[in-house]
Amino acid sequence: PYVKSMEIIERPNVTFKDIGGLKEQIRELREVVELPLKNPELFEEIGIEPPKGVLLYGPPGCGKTLLAKAVAHESGATFISIVGSELVQKFIGEGARIVREVFQYARKKAPAIVFIDEIDAIAARRLDIGTSGEREVQRTLMQLLAEIDGFKPLDKVKIIAATNRIDILDPAILRPGRFDRLIEVPLPDLNGRYEIFKVHTRKMKLGRDVDLYELARLTEGATGAEIKSIVTEAGYNAIRNNRKYVIREDFIYSIKKVMSKKKIRDKNTE
Ligand code: ATP
């Protein structure tokens, strides 16, 4: 509340049912985040330490934020999120202080999950730290590492970070005791796309000619976010045509629309 740069959700309303596919990722997150938050005694008895931090990596729009929110929901944890790029671009000179305050707040609100999106913006490997901007980023990273090192594996605060640039991260953050668990969140495969279509059409009235497997086949390369927007566009098209339900043609139209926009965008970022 006193830091404008963090978003706080008492308990996110996203559940694992809202996530299409990613079963293995969900299983792993439950084991390394939810279980130690809920049953720390299991770890004490057996004598092992769960990771303090988990790093989710993979292309944008495939469910990293969704996973982090869902695991917070299932753990009954407060979800506190910050965005790496904002720390260094929007709140210039305040990065280290914000990081400190976020962790203070997390301790107060425990059990809590601190989610750091775009962590690469503060944790990229740097060859020289000449300019003052670079030094500021470096200070923010140092503060983050100090905070992580400062609590114990069984304290009721867990950190989940996300990046789509794991290749540029400073190895310092991947050291044991920090983000020592890496979970890949890849582009969905055929079955993943089918599952994501299923999630997003859950509340939709579908015509009998709609085959979600066919839609999955027609959307190779699409992210979860793109599938969501395909479903929304199809719904719009049905409304435009004064129908109360969505038919195959609506989807064919929206797939063309979203996938061709995507092609242009992918070209521009190549
Ligand atoms: P970014 O790197 O851009 O932050 P992200 O991986 O965190 O991406 P999300 O924010 O989780 O992606 O996904 C964006 C939206 O796309 C979600 O709110 C959801 O509607 C949809 N989405 C993405 N992946 C999935 C999925 N596996 N199942 C269901 N919906 C998904």
Coordinates of C-alpha atoms and ligand atoms in Angstrom, one line a residue:
P1 CA 0.0 0.0 0.0
Y2 CA 2.8 2.4 0.7
V3 CA 4.8 1.4 -2.3
K4 CA 3.0 2.3 -5.5
S5 CA 5.2 -0.1 -7.5
M6 CA 3.9 -3.3 -5.9
E7 CA 0.6 -5.0 -6.6
I8 CA -0.8 -6.9 -3.6
I9 CA -3.5 -9.5 -3.8
E10 CA -4.7 -10.9 -0.5
R11 CA -5.4 -14.3 -2.1
P12 CA -5.5 -14.4 -5.9
N13 CA -8.6 -16.0 -7.3
V14 CA -6.8 -17.9 -10.0
T15 CA -6.8 -21.7 -9.4
F16 CA -5.0 -24.6 -11.1
K17 CA -8.2 -25.3 -13.0
D18 CA -7.7 -22.0 -14.8
I19 CA -4.4 -23.2 -16.3
G20 CA -4.5 -25.3 -19.5
G21 CA -1.8 -28.0 -19.6
L22 CA 1.5 -27.4 -17.6
K23 CA 0.7 -30.3 -15.4
E24 CA 4.3 -31.1 -14.6
Q25 CA 5.1 -27.5 -13.8
I26 CA 2.1 -27.4 -11.5
R27 CA 3.2 -30.5 -9.7
E28 CA 6.7 -29.1 -9.2
L29 CA 5.5 -25.8 -7.9
R30 CA 3.2 -27.4 -5.4
E31 CA 6.1 -29.5 -4.1
V32 CA 8.6 -26.6 -3.8
V33 CA 6.3 -23.7 -2.9
E34 CA 2.9 -24.9 -1.6
L35 CA 4.0 -27.8 0.5
P36 CA 6.7 -26.0 2.5
L37 CA 4.4 -23.1 3.1
K38 CA 1.6 -25.4 4.4
N39 CA 3.5 -28.2 6.0
P40 CA 7.0 -27.0 7.0
E41 CA 7.1 -29.7 9.6
L42 CA 7.4 -32.4 6.9
F43 CA 10.7 -30.8 5.8
E44 CA 11.9 -30.4 9.4
E45 CA 11.2 -34.0 10.2
I46 CA 13.0 -35.4 7.1
G47 CA 15.7 -32.8 7.4
I48 CA 15.8 -31.2 4.0
E49 CA 15.5 -27.6 3.0
P50 CA 13.1 -26.5 0.2
P51 CA 14.3 -23.8 -2.2
K52 CA 13.6 -20.2 -1.2
G53 CA 13.1 -19.2 -4.7
V54 CA 11.9 -20.6 -8.0
L55 CA 12.6 -19.2 -11.4
L56 CA 10.0 -19.7 -14.2
Y57 CA 11.3 -19.1 -17.7
G58 CA 9.9 -19.3 -21.2
P59 CA 8.3 -17.2 -23.9
P60 CA 5.8 -14.4 -22.9
G61 CA 2.1 -15.2 -22.5
C62 CA 2.4 -18.9 -21.7
G63 CA 1.3 -18.9 -18.1
K64 CA 4.1 -17.8 -15.8
T65 CA 2.1 -15.2 -13.9
L66 CA -0.9 -17.5 -13.9
L67 CA 1.1 -20.3 -12.3
A68 CA 2.5 -18.0 -9.6
K69 CA -1.0 -16.6 -8.8
A70 CA -2.6 -20.1 -8.7
V71 CA 0.1 -21.5 -6.3
A72 CA -0.5 -18.4 -4.1
H73 CA -4.2 -19.2 -4.1
E74 CA -3.7 -22.8 -3.3
S75 CA -1.2 -22.0 -0.5
G76 CA -3.6 -19.4 1.0
A77 CA -0.7 -16.9 0.6
T78 CA -0.6 -13.2 0.0
F79 CA 0.6 -12.4 -3.5
I80 CA 2.9 -9.5 -3.8
S81 CA 4.2 -8.7 -7.2
I82 CA 6.7 -6.3 -8.7
V83 CA 8.0 -5.9 -12.2
G84 CA 11.7 -5.7 -12.7
S85 CA 11.6 -3.3 -15.6
E86 CA 9.4 -0.9 -13.7
L87 CA 11.8 -0.9 -10.7
V88 CA 14.6 0.4 -12.9
Q89 CA 12.7 2.5 -15.4
K90 CA 9.7 3.9 -13.7
F91 CA 11.0 4.3 -10.2
I92 CA 14.5 5.4 -10.9
G93 CA 16.6 5.6 -7.8
E94 CA 14.1 3.8 -5.7
G95 CA 14.7 0.2 -6.8
A96 CA 16.7 -0.9 -3.7
R97 CA 14.3 0.8 -1.3
I98 CA 11.3 -0.8 -3.0
V99 CA 12.8 -4.3 -2.8
R100 CA 13.5 -3.8 0.9
E101 CA 10.0 -2.6 1.6
V102 CA 8.4 -5.4 -0.5
F103 CA 10.2 -8.0 1.7
Q104 CA 9.3 -6.2 4.9
Y105 CA 5.7 -6.3 3.8
A106 CA 5.9 -9.9 2.8
R107 CA 7.2 -10.9 6.2
K108 CA 4.3 -9.1 7.8
K109 CA 1.7 -10.7 5.5
A110 CA 3.2 -14.2 5.6
P111 CA 2.5 -16.7 4.3
A112 CA 3.4 -14.7 1.2
I113 CA 4.7 -15.2 -2.3
V114 CA 6.8 -12.4 -3.8
F115 CA 6.5 -12.5 -7.5
I116 CA 9.2 -10.7 -9.5
D117 CA 8.2 -10.5 -13.2
E118 CA 10.9 -9.6 -15.8
I119 CA 13.6 -10.3 -13.3
D120 CA 16.1 -10.0 -16.2
A121 CA 15.7 -6.2 -16.1
I122 CA 17.5 -6.2 -12.7
A123 CA 19.5 -9.4 -12.9
A124 CA 21.1 -9.4 -16.3
R125 CA 24.8 -10.3 -16.5
R126 CA 26.8 -7.1 -16.9
L127 CA 30.3 -6.7 -18.1
D128 CA 30.9 -3.2 -16.9
I129 CA 28.8 -1.1 -14.6
G130 CA 30.0 2.3 -15.7
T131 CA 27.0 4.6 -15.9
S132 CA 24.9 5.6 -12.9
G133 CA 21.9 3.9 -14.4
E134 CA 23.8 0.6 -14.4
R135 CA 25.0 1.2 -10.8
E136 CA 21.5 1.7 -9.7
V137 CA 20.4 -1.6 -11.3
Q138 CA 23.3 -3.2 -9.6
R139 CA 22.2 -1.8 -6.2
T140 CA 18.7 -3.1 -6.7
L141 CA 20.0 -6.6 -7.5
M142 CA 22.3 -6.5 -4.5
Q143 CA 19.4 -5.6 -2.3
L144 CA 17.3 -8.5 -3.7
L145 CA 20.1 -11.0 -3.1
A146 CA 20.5 -9.7 0.4
E147 CA 16.8 -10.1 1.1
I148 CA 16.8 -13.7 -0.3
D149 CA 19.9 -14.6 1.7
G150 CA 18.3 -13.0 4.8
F151 CA 15.6 -15.5 5.3
K152 CA 15.5 -19.2 6.0
P153 CA 14.1 -21.9 3.7
L154 CA 11.2 -22.6 6.1
D155 CA 10.2 -19.0 6.7
K156 CA 6.8 -18.4 5.2
V157 CA 7.9 -16.3 2.3
K158 CA 8.7 -17.7 -1.1
I159 CA 10.0 -15.9 -4.1
I160 CA 8.9 -16.8 -7.6
A161 CA 10.6 -14.9 -10.4
A162 CA 9.8 -14.9 -14.1
T163 CA 11.8 -14.2 -17.2
N164 CA 11.8 -14.9 -20.9
R165 CA 15.6 -14.2 -21.1
I166 CA 17.1 -16.9 -18.9
D167 CA 20.2 -16.7 -21.2
I168 CA 21.2 -13.3 -20.0
L169 CA 20.8 -13.8 -16.2
D170 CA 23.7 -13.1 -13.8
P171 CA 24.7 -16.5 -12.4
A172 CA 24.8 -15.0 -9.0
I173 CA 21.0 -15.2 -8.7
L174 CA 21.1 -18.9 -9.7
R175 CA 23.4 -19.9 -6.9
P176 CA 22.3 -22.5 -4.4
G177 CA 20.0 -21.0 -1.7
R178 CA 18.7 -18.4 -4.1
F179 CA 16.7 -19.3 -7.3
D180 CA 18.0 -22.8 -7.3
R181 CA 14.9 -24.3 -8.9
L182 CA 14.3 -23.6 -12.5
I183 CA 11.0 -24.5 -14.1
E184 CA 10.5 -24.1 -17.9
V185 CA 7.1 -22.8 -19.1
P186 CA 7.3 -23.5 -22.8
L187 CA 5.0 -22.7 -25.7
P188 CA 2.0 -25.1 -25.5
D189 CA 2.1 -28.2 -27.7
L190 CA -1.0 -29.5 -29.5
N191 CA -2.5 -31.0 -26.4
G192 CA -1.6 -27.9 -24.3
R193 CA -3.4 -25.7 -26.8
Y194 CA -6.4 -28.0 -26.6
E195 CA -6.4 -27.7 -22.8
I196 CA -6.1 -23.9 -23.0
F197 CA -9.0 -23.7 -25.5
K198 CA -10.9 -25.8 -23.0
V199 CA -10.2 -23.5 -20.1
H200 CA -11.2 -20.3 -22.0
T201 CA -14.3 -21.7 -23.7
R202 CA -15.6 -23.1 -20.4
K203 CA -18.3 -20.5 -20.0
M204 CA -19.0 -20.2 -23.7
K205 CA -22.0 -21.6 -25.6
L206 CA -20.5 -23.5 -28.5
G207 CA -22.1 -24.7 -31.7
R208 CA -22.0 -28.4 -32.4
D209 CA -19.6 -27.9 -35.2
V210 CA -16.8 -26.6 -32.9
D211 CA -14.1 -29.1 -32.4
L212 CA -11.4 -27.9 -29.9
Y213 CA -8.9 -30.4 -31.2
E214 CA -9.2 -28.9 -34.7
L215 CA -8.7 -25.4 -33.2
A216 CA -5.6 -26.6 -31.5
R217 CA -4.3 -28.0 -34.7
L218 CA -4.9 -24.7 -36.5
T219 CA -3.0 -22.7 -34.0
E220 CA 0.5 -24.1 -34.0
G221 CA 2.9 -21.7 -32.4
A222 CA 0.2 -19.7 -30.5
T223 CA 0.8 -18.7 -26.9
G224 CA -1.8 -19.1 -24.2
A225 CA -2.5 -15.4 -24.3
E226 CA -3.1 -15.6 -28.1
I227 CA -5.5 -18.5 -27.6
K228 CA -7.4 -16.4 -25.1
S229 CA -7.6 -13.6 -27.5
I230 CA -8.8 -16.0 -30.3
V231 CA -11.6 -17.1 -28.0
T232 CA -12.6 -13.6 -27.2
E233 CA -12.5 -12.5 -30.9
A234 CA -14.7 -15.5 -31.8
G235 CA -17.2 -14.4 -29.2
Y236 CA -17.3 -10.9 -30.6
N237 CA -17.9 -12.3 -34.1
A238 CA -20.9 -14.3 -32.8
I239 CA -22.3 -11.1 -31.2
R240 CA -21.8 -9.2 -34.4
N241 CA -23.8 -11.8 -36.2
N242 CA -26.6 -11.7 -33.7
R243 CA -26.0 -15.3 -32.5
K244 CA -26.2 -16.5 -28.9
Y245 CA -23.6 -19.1 -29.4
V246 CA -20.3 -19.4 -31.1
I247 CA -19.8 -21.5 -34.2
R248 CA -16.7 -23.0 -36.0
E249 CA -16.8 -20.1 -38.5
D250 CA -16.3 -17.6 -35.7
F251 CA -13.2 -19.4 -34.6
I252 CA -11.8 -19.8 -38.2
Y253 CA -12.3 -16.0 -38.6
S254 CA -10.6 -15.2 -35.2
I255 CA -7.8 -17.6 -35.7
K256 CA -6.9 -16.0 -39.1
K257 CA -7.1 -12.6 -37.5
V258 CA -5.0 -13.3 -34.4
M259 CA -2.5 -15.6 -36.2
S260 CA -1.8 -13.1 -39.0
K261 CA -1.3 -10.3 -36.5
K262 CA 1.1 -12.6 -34.7
K263 CA 3.1 -13.2 -37.8
I264 CA 3.7 -9.5 -38.3
R265 CA 4.6 -9.1 -34.7
D266 CA 7.0 -12.1 -34.7
K267 CA 8.7 -10.8 -37.8
N268 CA 9.3 -7.4 -36.1
T269 CA 10.9 -9.0 -33.1
E270 CA 13.1 -11.4 -35.0
Ligands
ATP1 P1 4.6 -12.7 -19.6 O1 6.0 -13.2 -19.8 O2 4.1 -11.8 -20.7 O3 4.4 -12.1 -18.2 P2 3.3 -15.0 -18.7 O4 4.0 -16.3 -19.1 O5 3.4 -14.5 -17.3 O6 3.7 -13.9 -19.7 P3 0.5 -14.9 -18.3 O7 0.4 -13.5 -17.9 O8 0.4 -16.0 -17.3 O9 1.8 -15.2 -19.1 O10 -0.6 -15.2 -19.4 C1 -1.3 -14.1 -20.0 C2 -2.7 -14.6 -20.2 O11 -2.8 -15.6 -21.2 C3 -3.3 -15.2 -19.0 O12 -3.9 -14.3 -18.1 C4 -4.3 -16.2 -19.5 O13 -5.5 -15.6 -19.8 C5 -3.7 -16.6 -20.8 N1 -2.9 -17.9 -20.7 C6 -1.5 -18.0 -20.8 N2 -1.1 -19.2 -20.6 C7 -2.2 -20.0 -20.3 C8 -2.5 -21.3 -19.9 N3 -1.5 -22.2 -19.9 N4 -3.7 -21.7 -19.6 C9 -4.7 -20.8 -19.7 N5 -4.6 -19.5 -20.0 C10 -3.3 -19.1 -20.3

